[in-house]
PDB file of C-alpha atoms in Angstrom:
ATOM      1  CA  UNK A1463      47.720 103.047 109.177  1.00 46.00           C
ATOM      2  CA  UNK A1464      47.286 104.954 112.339  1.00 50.00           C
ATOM      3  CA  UNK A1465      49.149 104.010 115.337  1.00 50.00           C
ATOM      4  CA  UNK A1466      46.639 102.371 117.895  1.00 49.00           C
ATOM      5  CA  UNK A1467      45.950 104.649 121.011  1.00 50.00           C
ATOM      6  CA  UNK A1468      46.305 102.770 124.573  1.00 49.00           C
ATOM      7  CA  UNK A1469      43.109 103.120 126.143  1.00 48.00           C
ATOM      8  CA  UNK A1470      44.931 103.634 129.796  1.00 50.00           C
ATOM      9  CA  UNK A1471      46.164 106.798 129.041  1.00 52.00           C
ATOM     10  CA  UNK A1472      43.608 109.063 131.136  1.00 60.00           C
ATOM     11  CA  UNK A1473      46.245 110.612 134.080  1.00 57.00           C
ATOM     12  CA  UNK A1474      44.855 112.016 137.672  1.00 67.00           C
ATOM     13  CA  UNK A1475      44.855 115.668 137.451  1.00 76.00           C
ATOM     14  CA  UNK A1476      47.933 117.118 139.406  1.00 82.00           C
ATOM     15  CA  UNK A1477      46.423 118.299 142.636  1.00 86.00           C
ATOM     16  CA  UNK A1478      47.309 121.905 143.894  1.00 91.00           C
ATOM     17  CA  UNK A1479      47.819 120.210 147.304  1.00 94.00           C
ATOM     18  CA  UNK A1480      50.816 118.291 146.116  1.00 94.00           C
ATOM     19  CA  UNK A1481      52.282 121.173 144.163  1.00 94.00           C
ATOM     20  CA  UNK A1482      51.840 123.684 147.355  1.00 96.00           C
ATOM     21  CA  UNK A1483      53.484 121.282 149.870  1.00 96.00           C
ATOM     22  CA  UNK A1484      56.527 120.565 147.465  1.00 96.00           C
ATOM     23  CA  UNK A1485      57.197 124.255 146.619  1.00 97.00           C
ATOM     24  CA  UNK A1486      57.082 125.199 150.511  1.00 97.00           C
ATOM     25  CA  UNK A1487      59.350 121.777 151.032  1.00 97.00           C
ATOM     26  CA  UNK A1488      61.507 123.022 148.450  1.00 97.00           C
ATOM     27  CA  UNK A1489      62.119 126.526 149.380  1.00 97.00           C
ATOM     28  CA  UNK A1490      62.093 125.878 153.331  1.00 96.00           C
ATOM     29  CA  UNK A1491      64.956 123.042 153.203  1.00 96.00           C
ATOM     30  CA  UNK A1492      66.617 124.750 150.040  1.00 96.00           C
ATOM     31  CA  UNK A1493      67.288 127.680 152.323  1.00 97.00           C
ATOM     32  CA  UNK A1494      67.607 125.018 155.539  1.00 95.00           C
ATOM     33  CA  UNK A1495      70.730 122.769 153.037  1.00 96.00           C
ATOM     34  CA  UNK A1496      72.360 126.325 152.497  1.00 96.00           C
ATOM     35  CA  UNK A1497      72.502 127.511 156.041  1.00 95.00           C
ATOM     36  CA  UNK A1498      73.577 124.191 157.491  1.00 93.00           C
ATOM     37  CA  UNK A1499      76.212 123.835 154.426  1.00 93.00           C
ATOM     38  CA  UNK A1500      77.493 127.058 155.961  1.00 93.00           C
ATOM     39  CA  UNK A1501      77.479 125.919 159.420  1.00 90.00           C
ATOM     40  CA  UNK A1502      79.477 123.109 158.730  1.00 88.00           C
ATOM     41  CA  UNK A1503      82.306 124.738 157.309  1.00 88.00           C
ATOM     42  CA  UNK A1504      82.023 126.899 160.199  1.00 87.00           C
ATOM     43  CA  UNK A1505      82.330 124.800 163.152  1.00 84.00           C
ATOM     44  CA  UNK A1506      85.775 123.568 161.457  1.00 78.00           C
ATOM     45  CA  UNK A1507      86.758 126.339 163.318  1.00 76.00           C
ATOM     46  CA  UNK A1508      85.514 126.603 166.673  1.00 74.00           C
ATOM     47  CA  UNK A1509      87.769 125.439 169.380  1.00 69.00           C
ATOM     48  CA  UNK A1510      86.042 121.872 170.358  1.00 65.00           C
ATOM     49  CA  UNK A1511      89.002 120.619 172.558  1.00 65.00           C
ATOM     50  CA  UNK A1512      88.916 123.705 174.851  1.00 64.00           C
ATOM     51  CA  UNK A1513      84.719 122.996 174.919  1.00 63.00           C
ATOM     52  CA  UNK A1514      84.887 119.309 175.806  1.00 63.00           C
ATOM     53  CA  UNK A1515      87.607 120.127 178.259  1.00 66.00           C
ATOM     54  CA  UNK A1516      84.939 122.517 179.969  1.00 62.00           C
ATOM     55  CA  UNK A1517      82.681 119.305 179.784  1.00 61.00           C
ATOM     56  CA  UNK A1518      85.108 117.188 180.680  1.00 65.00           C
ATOM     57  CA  UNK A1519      84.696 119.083 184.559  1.00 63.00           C
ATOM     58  CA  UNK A1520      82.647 117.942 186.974  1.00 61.00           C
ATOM     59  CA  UNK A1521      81.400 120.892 188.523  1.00 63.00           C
ATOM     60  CA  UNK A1522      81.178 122.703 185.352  1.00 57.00           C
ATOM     61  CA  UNK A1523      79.102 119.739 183.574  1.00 58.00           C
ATOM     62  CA  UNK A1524      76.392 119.433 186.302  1.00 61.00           C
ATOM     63  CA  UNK A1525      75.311 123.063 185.898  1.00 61.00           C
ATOM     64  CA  UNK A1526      74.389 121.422 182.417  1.00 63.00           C
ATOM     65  CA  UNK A1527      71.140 119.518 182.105  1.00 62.00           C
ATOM     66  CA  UNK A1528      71.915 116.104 180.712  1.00 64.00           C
ATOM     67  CA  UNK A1529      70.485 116.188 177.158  1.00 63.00           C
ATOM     68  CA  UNK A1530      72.219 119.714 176.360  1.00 65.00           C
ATOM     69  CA  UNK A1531      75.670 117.824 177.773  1.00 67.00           C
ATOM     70  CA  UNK A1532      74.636 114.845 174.815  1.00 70.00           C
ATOM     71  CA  UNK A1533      73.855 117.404 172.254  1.00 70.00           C
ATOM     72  CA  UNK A1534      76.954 119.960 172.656  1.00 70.00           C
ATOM     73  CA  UNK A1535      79.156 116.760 173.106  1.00 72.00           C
ATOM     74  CA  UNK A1536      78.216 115.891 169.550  1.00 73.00           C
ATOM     75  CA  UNK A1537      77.682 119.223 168.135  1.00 78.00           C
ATOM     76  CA  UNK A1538      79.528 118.555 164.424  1.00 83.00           C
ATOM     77  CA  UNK A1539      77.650 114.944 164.466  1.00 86.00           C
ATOM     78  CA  UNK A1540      74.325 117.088 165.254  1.00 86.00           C
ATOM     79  CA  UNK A1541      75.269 119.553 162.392  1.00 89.00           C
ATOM     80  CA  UNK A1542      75.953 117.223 159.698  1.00 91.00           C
ATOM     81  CA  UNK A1543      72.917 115.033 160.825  1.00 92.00           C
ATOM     82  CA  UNK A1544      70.565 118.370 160.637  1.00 92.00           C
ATOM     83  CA  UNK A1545      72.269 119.080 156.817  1.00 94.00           C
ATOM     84  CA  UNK A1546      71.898 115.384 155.445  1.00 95.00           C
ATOM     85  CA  UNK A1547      68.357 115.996 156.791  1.00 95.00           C
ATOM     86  CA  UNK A1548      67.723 119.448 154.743  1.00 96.00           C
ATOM     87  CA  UNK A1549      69.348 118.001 151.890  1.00 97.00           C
ATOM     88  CA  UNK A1550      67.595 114.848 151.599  1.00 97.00           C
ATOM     89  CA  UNK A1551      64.021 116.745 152.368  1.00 97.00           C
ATOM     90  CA  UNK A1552      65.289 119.087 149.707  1.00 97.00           C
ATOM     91  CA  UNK A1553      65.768 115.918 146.977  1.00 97.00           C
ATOM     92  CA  UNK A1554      62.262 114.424 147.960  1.00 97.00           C
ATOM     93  CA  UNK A1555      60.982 117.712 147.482  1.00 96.00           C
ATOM     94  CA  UNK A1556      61.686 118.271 144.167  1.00 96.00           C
ATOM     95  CA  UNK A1557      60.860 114.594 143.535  1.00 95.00           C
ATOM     96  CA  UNK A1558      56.981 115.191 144.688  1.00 95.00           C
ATOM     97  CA  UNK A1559      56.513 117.869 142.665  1.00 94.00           C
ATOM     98  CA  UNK A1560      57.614 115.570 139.648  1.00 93.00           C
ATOM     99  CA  UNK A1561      54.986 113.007 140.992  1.00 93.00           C
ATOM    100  CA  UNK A1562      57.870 110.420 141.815  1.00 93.00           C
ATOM    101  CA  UNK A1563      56.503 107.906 144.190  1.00 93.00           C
ATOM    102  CA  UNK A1564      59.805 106.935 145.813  1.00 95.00           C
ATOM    103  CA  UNK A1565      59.431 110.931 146.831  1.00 95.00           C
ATOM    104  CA  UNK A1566      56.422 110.712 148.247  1.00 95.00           C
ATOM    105  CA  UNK A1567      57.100 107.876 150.284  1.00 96.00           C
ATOM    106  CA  UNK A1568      60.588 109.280 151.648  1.00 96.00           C
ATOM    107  CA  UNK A1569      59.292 112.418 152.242  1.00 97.00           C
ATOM    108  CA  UNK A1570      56.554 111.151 154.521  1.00 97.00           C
ATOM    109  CA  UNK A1571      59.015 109.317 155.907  1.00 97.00           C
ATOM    110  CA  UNK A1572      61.015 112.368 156.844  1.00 97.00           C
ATOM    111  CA  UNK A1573      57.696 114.437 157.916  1.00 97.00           C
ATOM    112  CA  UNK A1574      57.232 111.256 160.725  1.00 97.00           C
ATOM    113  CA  UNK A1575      60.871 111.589 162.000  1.00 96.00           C
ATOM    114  CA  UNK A1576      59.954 115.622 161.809  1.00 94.00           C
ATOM    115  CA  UNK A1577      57.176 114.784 164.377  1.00 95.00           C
ATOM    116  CA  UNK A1578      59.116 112.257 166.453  1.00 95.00           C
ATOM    117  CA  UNK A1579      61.966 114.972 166.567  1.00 90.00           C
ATOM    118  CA  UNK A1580      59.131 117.492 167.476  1.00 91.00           C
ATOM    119  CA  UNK A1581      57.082 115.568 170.212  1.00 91.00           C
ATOM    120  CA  UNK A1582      60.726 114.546 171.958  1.00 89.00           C
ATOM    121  CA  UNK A1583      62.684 117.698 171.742  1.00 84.00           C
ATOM    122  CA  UNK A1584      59.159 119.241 173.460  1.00 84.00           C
ATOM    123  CA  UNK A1585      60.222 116.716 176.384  1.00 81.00           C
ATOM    124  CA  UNK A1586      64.144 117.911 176.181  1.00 77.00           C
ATOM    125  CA  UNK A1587      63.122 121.973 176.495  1.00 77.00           C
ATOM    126  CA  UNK A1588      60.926 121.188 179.047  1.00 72.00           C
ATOM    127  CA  UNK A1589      63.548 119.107 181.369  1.00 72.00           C
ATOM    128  CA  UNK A1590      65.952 122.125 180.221  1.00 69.00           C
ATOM    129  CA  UNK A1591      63.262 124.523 181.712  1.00 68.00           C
ATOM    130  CA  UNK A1592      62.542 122.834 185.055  1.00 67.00           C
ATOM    131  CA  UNK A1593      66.224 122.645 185.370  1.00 63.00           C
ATOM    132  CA  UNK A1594      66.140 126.879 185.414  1.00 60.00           C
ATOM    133  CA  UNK A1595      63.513 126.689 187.916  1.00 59.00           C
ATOM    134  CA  UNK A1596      64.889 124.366 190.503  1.00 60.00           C
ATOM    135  CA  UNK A1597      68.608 126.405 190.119  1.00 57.00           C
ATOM    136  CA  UNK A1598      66.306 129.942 190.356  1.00 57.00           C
ATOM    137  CA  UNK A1599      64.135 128.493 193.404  1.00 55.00           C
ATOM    138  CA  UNK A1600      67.438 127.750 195.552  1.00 53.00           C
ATOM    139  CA  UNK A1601      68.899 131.178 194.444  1.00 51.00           C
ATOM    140  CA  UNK A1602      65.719 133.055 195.381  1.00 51.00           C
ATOM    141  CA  UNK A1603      65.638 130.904 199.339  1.00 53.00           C
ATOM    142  CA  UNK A1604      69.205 132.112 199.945  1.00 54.00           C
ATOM    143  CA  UNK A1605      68.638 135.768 198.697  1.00 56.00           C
ATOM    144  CA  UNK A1606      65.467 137.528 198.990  1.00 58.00           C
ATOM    145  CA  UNK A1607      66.442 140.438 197.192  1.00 56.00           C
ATOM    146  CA  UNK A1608      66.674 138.641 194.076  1.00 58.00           C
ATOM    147  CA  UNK A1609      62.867 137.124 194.635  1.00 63.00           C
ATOM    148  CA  UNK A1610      60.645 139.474 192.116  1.00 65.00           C
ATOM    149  CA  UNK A1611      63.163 139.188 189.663  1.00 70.00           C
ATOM    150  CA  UNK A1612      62.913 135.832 190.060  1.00 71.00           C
ATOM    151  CA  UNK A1613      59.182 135.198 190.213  1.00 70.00           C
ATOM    152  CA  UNK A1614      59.058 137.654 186.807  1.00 75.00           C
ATOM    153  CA  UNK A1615      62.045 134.929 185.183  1.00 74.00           C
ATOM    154  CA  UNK A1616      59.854 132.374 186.124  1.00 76.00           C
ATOM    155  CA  UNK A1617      56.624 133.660 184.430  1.00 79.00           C
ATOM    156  CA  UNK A1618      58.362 134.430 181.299  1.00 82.00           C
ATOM    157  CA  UNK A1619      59.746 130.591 181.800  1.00 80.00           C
ATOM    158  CA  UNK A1620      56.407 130.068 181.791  1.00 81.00           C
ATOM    159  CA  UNK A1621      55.076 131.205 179.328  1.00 84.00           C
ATOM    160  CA  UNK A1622      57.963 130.206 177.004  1.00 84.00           C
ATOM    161  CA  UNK A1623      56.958 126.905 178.003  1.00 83.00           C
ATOM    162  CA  UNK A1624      53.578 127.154 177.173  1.00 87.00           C
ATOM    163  CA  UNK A1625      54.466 128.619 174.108  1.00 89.00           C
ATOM    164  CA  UNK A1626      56.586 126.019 172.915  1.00 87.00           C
ATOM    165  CA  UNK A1627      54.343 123.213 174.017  1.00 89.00           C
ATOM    166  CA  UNK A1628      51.572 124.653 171.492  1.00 92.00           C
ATOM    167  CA  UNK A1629      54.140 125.505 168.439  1.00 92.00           C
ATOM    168  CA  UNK A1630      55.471 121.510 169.081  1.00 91.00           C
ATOM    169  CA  UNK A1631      52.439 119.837 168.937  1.00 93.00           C
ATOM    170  CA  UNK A1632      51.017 122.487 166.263  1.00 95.00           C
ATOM    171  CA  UNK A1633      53.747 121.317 163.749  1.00 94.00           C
ATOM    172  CA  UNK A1634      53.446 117.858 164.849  1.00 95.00           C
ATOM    173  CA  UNK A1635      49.621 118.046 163.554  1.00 96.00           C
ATOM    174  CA  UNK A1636      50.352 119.800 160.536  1.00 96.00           C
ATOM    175  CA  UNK A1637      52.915 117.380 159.579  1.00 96.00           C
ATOM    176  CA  UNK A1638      50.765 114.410 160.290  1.00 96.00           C
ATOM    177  CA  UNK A1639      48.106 115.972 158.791  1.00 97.00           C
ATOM    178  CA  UNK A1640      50.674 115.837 155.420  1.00 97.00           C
ATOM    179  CA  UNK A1641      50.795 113.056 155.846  1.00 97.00           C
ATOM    180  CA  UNK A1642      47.712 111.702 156.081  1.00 96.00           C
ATOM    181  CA  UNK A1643      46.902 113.551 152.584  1.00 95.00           C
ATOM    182  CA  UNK A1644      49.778 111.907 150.583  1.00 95.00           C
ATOM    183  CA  UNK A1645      49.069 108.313 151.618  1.00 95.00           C
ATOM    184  CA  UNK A1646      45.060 109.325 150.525  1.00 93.00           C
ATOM    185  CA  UNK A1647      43.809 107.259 147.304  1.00 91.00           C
ATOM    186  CA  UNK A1648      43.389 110.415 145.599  1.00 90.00           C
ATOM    187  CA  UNK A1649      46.725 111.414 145.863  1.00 91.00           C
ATOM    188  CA  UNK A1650      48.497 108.250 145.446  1.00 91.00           C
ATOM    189  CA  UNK A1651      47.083 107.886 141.795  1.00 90.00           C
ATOM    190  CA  UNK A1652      48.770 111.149 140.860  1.00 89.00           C
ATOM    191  CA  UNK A1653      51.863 109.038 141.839  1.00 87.00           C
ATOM    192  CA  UNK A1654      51.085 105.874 139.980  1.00 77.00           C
ATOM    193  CA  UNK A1655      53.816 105.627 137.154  1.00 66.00           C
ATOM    194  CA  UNK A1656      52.671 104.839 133.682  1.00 56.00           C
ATOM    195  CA  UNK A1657      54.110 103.815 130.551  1.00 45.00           C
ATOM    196  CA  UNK A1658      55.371 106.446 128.233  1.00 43.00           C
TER     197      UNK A1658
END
């Protein structure tokens, strides 16, 4: 007798889409797990107490726009976060290229906290940047010898601003663009698991 076939056994063809975005994924935050791994085990060395001392001073600390003073007063928490990232982007990677669905779902979870992390470090460069320009606008009142310097600072300011405005929001797009394609019902059935 000959073993009876299921008939449910047609399976979605793998798209390339999938298989492009996971390879990128993989390499990108492969490379991203290793570097941060590295940092890590650096910053075990760096002299912290002497640096939150300098924080620690008033005058010293309001030459420092706020969300800077946050960030390098919870550097090794902001390293570690930034690795656990990379490493768990890395792991959903690798699961979407096996067509694992709890992959798919974490790693458009992680692409929306990329764009969250993109649209409000946009707003934290750009308070960092208007920060230069007030401290550069008193400078250049009090000493007019410093002004074209100045006024050339403050175009490339400018322009760096500008700059990172468009890359933001670009890779904000592209991400929710990502994700828009994975939760598609033509990519979804590649991820619909089916008995063996």
């Amino acid at each position: 007798m000959t073993a009876v076939q299921p008939t449910d056994t047609q399976v979605p063809a793998r798209s390339s889409f999938v298989t492009v975005v996971a390879w990128i994924f993989m390499v990108l935050s492969g490379f991203a797990t290793f570097v941060g791994a590295l940092q890590n085990l650096m910053i075990r060395s760096m002299p912290f107490d002497q640096f939150n001392t300098i924080l620690q001073d008033s005058t010293a600390a309001s030459q420092i726009p706020g969300p800077a003073r946050f960030m390098f007063s919870h550097f090794q928490l902001f390293v570690l976060v930034t690795f656990l990232f990379s490493l768990l982007m890395f792991v959903s990677s690798l699961g979407l290229l096996r067509r694992r669905n709890w992959a798919r779902l974490v790693f458009m979870g992680l692409l929306v906290l990329g764009i969250v992390y993109m649209i409000a470090g946009l707003f934290v460069q750009q308070s960092f940047m208007s920060s230069f320009n007030t401290s550069f606008g008193a400078a250049t009142q009090q000493d007019s010898v410093f002004r074209a310097t100045t006024d050339q600072f403050r175009s490339m300011l400018t322009a760096m601003r500008v700059f990172m405005i468009v890359f933001s929001l670009g890779i904000a797009g592209l991400f929710g663009w990502i994700v828009a394609r994975l939760s598609s019902a033509t990519v979804r059935a590649e991820f619909i698991p089916r008995a063996a």
